[in-house]
Coordinates of N, CA and C and ligand atoms in Angstrom, one line a residue:
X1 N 91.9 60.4 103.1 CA 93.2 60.6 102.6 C 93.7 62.0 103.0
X2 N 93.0 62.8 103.0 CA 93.5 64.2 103.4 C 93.6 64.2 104.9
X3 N 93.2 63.5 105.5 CA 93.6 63.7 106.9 C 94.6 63.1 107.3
X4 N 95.0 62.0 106.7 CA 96.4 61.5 106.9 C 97.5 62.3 106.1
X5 N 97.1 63.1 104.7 CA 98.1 64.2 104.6 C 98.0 65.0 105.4
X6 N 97.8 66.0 106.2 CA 97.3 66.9 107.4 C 98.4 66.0 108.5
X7 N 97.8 65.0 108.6 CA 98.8 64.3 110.1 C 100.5 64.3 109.2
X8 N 100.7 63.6 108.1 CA 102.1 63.5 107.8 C 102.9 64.9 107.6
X9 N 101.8 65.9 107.0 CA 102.8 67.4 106.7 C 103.1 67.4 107.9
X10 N 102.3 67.5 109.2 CA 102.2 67.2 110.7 C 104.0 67.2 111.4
X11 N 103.4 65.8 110.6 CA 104.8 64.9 111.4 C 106.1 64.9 110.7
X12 N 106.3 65.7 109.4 CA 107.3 65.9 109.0 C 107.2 67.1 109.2
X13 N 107.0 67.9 109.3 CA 107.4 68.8 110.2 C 108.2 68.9 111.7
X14 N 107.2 68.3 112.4 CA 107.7 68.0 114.1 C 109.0 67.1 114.1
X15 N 109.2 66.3 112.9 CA 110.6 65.8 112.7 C 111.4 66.3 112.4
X16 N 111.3 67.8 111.5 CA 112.5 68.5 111.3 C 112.5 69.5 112.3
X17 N 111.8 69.5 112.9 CA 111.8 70.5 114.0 C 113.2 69.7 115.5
X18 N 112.8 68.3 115.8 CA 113.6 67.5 116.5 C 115.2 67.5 116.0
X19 N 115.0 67.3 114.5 CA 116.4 67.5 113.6 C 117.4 68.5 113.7
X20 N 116.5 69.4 113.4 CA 117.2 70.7 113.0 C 117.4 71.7 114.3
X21 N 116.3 71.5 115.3 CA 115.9 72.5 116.0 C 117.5 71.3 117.3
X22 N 117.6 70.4 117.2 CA 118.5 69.9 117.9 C 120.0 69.9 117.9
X23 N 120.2 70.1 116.3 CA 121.4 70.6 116.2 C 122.0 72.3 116.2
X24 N 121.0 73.0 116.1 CA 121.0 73.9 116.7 C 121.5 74.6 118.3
X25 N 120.2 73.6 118.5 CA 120.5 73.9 119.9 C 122.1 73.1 120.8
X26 N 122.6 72.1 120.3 CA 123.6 71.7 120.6 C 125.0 72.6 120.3
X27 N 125.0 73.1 118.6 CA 125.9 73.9 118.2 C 125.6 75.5 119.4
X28 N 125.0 76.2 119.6 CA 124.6 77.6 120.1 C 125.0 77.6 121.3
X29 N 123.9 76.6 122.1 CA 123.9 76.9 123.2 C 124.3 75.6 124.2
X30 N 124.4 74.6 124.2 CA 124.8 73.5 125.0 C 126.3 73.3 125.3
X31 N 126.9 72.9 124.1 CA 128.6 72.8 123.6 C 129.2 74.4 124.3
X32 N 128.8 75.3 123.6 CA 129.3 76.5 124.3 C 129.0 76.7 125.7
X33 N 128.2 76.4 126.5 CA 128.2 76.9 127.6 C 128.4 75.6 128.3
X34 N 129.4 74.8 128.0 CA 129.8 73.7 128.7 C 130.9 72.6 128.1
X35 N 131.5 73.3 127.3 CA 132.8 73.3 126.9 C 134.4 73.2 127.3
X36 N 134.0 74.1 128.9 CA 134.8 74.6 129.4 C 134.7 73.5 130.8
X37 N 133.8 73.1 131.0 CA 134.3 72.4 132.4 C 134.7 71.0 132.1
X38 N 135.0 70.3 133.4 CA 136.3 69.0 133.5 C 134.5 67.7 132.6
X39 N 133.6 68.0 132.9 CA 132.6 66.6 132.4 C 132.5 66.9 131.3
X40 N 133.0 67.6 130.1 CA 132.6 68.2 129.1 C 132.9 66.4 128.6
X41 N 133.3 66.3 128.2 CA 133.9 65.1 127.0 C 132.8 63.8 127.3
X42 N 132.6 63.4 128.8 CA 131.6 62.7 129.1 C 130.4 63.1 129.1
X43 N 130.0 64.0 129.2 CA 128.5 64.6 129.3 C 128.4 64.9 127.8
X44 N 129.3 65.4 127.0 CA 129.2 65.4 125.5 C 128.5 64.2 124.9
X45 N 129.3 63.3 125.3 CA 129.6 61.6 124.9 C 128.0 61.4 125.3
X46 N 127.7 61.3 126.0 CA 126.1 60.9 126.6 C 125.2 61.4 125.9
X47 N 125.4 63.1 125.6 CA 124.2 63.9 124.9 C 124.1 63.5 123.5
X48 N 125.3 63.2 122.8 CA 125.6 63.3 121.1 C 124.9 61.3 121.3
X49 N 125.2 60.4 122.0 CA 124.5 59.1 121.5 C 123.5 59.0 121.8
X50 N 122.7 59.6 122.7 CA 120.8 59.7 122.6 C 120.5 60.7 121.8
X51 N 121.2 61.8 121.0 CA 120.6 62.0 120.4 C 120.6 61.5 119.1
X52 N 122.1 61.2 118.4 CA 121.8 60.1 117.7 C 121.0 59.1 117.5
X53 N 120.6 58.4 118.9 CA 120.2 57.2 118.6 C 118.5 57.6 117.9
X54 N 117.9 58.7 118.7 CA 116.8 58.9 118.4 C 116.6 59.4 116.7
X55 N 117.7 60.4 116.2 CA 117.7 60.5 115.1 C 117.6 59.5 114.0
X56 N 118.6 58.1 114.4 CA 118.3 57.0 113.2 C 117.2 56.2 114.1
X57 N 117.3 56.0 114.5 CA 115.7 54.8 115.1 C 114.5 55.7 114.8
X58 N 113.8 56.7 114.4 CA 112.9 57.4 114.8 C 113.0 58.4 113.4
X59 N 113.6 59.8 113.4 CA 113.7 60.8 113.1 C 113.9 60.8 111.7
X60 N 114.7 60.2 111.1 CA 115.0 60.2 110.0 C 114.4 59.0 109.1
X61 N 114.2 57.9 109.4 CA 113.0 57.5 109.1 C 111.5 58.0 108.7
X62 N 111.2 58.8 109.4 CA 110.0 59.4 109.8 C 110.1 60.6 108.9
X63 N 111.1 61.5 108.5 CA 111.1 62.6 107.8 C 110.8 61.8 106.2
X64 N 111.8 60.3 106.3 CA 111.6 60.0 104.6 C 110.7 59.5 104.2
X65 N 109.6 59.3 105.9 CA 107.9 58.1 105.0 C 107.0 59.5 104.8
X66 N 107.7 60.7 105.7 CA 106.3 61.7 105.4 C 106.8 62.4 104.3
X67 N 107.8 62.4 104.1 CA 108.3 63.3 102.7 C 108.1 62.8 101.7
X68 N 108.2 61.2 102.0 CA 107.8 60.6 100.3 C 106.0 60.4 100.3
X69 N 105.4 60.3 101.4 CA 104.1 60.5 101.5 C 103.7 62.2 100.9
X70 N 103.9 63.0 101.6 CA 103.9 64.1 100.6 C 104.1 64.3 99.6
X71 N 105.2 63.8 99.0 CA 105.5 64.2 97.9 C 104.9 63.6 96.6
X72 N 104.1 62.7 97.0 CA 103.0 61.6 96.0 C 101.9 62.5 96.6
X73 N 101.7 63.1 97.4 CA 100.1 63.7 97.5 C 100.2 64.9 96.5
X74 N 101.4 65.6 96.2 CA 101.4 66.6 96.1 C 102.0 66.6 94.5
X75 N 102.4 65.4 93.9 CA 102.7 65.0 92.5 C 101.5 63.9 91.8
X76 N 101.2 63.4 93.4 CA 100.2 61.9 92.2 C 100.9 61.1 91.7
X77 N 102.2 61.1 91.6 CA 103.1 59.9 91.5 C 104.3 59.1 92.5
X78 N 104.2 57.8 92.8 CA 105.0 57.1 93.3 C 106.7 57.1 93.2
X79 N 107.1 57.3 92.2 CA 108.2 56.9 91.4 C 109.0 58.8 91.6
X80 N 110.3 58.6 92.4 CA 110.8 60.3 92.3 C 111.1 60.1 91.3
X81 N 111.3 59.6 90.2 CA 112.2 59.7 89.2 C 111.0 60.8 88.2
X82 N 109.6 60.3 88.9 CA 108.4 61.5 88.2 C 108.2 62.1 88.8
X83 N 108.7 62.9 89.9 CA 108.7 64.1 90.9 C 109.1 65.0 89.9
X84 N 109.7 65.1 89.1 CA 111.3 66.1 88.5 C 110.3 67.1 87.7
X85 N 108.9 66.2 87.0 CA 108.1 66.4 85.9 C 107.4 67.9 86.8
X86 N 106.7 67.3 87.7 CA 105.6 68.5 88.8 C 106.6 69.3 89.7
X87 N 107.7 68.6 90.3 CA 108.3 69.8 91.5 C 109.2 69.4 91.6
X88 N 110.2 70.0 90.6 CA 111.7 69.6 90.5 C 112.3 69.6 92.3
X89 N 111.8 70.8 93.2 CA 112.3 71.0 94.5 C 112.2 69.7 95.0
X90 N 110.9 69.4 94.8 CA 110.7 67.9 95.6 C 111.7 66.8 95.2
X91 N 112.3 66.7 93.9 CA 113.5 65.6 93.6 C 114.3 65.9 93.9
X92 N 114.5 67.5 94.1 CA 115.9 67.8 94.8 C 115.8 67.4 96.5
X93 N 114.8 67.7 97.1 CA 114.9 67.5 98.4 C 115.3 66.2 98.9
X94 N 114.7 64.9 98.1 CA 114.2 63.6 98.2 C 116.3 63.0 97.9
X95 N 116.9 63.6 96.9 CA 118.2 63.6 97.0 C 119.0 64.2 97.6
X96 N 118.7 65.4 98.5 CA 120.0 66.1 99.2 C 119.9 65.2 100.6
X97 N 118.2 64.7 101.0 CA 118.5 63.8 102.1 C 119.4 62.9 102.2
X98 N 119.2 62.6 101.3 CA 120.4 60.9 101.6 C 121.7 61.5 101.7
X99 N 122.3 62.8 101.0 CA 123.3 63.1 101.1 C 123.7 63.9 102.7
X100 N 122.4 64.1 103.1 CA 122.3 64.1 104.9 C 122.8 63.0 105.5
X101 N 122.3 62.1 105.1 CA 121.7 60.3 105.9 C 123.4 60.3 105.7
X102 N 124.0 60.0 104.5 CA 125.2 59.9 104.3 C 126.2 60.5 105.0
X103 N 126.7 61.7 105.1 CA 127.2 62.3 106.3 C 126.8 62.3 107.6
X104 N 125.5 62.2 107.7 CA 125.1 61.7 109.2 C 126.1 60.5 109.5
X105 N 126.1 59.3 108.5 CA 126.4 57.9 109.2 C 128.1 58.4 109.1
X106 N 128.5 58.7 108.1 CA 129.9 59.0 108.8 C 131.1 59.9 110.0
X107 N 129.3 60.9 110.0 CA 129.7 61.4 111.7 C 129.4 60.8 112.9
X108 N 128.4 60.1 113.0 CA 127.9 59.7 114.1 C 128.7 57.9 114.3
X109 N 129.0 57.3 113.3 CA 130.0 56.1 113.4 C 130.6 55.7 112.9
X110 N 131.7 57.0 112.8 CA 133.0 56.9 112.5 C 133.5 58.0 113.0
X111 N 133.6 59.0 112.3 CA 134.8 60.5 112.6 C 133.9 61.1 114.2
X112 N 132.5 60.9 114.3 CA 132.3 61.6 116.1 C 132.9 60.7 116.9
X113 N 132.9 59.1 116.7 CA 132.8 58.1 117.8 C 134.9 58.6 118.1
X114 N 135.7 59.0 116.8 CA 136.8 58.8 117.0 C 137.2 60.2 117.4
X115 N 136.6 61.2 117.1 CA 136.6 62.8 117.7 C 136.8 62.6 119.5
X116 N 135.4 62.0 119.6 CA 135.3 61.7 121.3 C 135.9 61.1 121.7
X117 N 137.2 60.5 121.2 CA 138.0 59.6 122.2 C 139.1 60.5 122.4
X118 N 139.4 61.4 121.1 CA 140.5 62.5 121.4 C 139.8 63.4 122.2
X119 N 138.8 63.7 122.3 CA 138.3 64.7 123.6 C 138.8 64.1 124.8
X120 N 138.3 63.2 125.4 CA 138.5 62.4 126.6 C 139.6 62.5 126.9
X121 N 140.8 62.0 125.8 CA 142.3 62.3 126.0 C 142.7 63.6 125.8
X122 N 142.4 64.5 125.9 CA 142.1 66.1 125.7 C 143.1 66.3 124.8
X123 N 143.1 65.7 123.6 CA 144.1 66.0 122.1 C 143.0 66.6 121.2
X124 N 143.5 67.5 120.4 CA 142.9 68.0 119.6 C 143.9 67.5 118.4
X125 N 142.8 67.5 117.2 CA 143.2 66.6 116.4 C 142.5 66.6 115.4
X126 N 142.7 66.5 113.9 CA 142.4 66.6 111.9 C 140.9 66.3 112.5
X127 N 140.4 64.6 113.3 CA 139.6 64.2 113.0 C 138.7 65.2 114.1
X128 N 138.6 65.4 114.8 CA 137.9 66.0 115.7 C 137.2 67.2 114.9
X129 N 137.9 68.0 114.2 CA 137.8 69.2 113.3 C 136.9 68.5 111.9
X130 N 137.2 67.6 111.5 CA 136.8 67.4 110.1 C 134.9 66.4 110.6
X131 N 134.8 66.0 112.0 CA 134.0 66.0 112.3 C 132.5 67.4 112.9
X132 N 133.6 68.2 113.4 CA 132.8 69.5 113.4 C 132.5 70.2 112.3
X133 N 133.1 70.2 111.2 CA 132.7 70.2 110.0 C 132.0 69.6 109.3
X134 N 131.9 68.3 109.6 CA 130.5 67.6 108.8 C 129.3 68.0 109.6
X135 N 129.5 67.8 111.0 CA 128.0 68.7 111.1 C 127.7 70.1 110.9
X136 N 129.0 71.2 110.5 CA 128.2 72.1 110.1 C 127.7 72.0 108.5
X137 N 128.1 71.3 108.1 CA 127.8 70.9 106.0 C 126.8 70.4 106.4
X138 N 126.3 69.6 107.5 CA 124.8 69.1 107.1 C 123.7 70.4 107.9
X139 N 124.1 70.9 108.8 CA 123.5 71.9 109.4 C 122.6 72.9 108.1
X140 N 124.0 73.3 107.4 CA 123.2 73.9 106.3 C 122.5 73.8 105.3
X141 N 122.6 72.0 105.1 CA 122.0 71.3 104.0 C 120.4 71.5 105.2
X142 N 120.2 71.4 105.8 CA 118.9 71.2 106.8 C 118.6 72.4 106.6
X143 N 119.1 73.8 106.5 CA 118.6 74.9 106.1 C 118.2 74.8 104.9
X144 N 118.8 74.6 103.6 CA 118.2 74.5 102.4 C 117.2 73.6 102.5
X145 N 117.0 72.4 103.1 CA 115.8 71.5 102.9 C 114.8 72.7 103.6
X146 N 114.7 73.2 104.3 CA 113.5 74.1 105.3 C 113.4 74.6 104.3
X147 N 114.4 75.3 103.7 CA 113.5 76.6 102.3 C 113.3 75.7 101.3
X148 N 113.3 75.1 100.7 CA 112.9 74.3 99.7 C 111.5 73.5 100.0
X149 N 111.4 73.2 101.4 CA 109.8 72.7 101.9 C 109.0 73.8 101.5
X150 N 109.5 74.8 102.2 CA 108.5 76.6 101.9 C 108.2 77.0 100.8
X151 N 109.0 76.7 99.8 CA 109.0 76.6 98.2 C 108.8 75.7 97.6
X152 N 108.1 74.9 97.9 CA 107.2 73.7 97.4 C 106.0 73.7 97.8
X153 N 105.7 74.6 99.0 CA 103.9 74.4 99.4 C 103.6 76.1 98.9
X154 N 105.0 77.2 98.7 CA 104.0 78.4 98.7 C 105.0 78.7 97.4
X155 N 106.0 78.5 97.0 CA 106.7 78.8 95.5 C 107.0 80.7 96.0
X156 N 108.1 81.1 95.3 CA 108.8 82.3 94.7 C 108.9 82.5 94.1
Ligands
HEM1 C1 116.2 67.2 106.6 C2 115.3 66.9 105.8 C3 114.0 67.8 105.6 C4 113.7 69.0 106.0 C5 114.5 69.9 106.9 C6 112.4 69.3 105.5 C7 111.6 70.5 105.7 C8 110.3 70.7 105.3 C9 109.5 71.8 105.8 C10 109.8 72.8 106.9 C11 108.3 71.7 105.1 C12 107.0 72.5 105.3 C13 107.1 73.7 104.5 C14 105.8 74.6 104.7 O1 104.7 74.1 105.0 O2 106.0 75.8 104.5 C15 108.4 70.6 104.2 C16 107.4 70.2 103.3 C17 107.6 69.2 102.4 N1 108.7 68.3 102.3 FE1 110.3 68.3 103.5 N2 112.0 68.3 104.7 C18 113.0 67.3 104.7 C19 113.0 66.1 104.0 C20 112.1 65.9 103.0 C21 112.2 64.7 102.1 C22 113.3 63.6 102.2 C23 111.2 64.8 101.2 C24 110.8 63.9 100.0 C25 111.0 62.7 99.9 C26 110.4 66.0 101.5 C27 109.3 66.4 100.8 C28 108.5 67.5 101.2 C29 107.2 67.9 100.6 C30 106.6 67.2 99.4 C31 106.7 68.9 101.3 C32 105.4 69.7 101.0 C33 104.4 69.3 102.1 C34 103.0 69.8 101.7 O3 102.5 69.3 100.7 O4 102.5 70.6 102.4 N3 111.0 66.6 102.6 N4 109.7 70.0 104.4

């Protein structure tokens, strides 16, 4: 049993690393240094649906079987509703996800799929903006989940 905790802390980790470490990297340095030329809106279009697709088929999945696998190694109980008792952080974390998962699905299909069509038609536009805004609101929810991992294995 402890070796498969070992492999899942593992792999939820290397999943938030794919997560977080990728919307980073898209926000910083991709979009900015390729913004400006005529493929931007297609080459956008291509990068943002593989990476989505890998995020729900794979990633986010995978963050909520090792988080809730953790989170029973690390309470002894199944049921979040008894997380709250041993590591209130852990019921918080186990809830701000979904409120990720939730803004994820309405960026990725709905307000990005409709953002990218005003790109292509080079309009800028409410929806375009209110989509660059939900990924930066989840951006930072992905921050607080990192520090609330850190404060659940080493506390402050
Ligand atoms: C975007 C989502 C998430 C991010 C960014 C995230 C991030 C992290 C990080 C970085 C750690 C390691 C901390 C360290 O070793 O110092 C961690 C640990 C942990 N996470 Fe998450 N996590 C996420 C989702 C979840 C979910 C959904 C749950 C619960 C269902 C969860 C429960 C835990 C637990 C219990 C640990 C402690 C692991 C251990 O016992 O060593 N996490 N998380």
């Amino acid at each position: 049993m402890r070796t498969l905790y070992i492999i899942s802390v593992f792999l939820h980790i290397l999943s938030v690393i794919f997560w977080l470490g990728g919307a980073t990297f898209l926000s910083f340095v991709l979009i900015p240094s390729i913004s400006k030329s005529q493929e931007y809106p297609a080459l956008f279009e291509k990068i943002a649906k593989r990476y989505s697709g890998i995020t729900w088929s794979l990633i986010f999945p995978l963050i909520l079987i090792t988080g809730y696998f953790n989170a029973y190694m690390r309470t002894g109980f199944f049921s979040p509703a008894k997380w709250i008792e041993v590591s209130y952080d852990t019921f918080l974390k186990f809830h701000i996800f979904f409120l990720i998962v939730l803004l994820s699905a309405v960026h990725d299909f709905w307000l990005g799929k409709k953002a990218v069509e005003h790109l292509k038609a080079g309009k800028s536009s409410p929806l375009r903006k209110a989509s660059a805004w939900i990924g930066r609101i989840n951006f930072v929810l992905g921050i607080i989940m990192l520090l609330l991992g850190i404060r659940i294995v080493r506390g402050w």
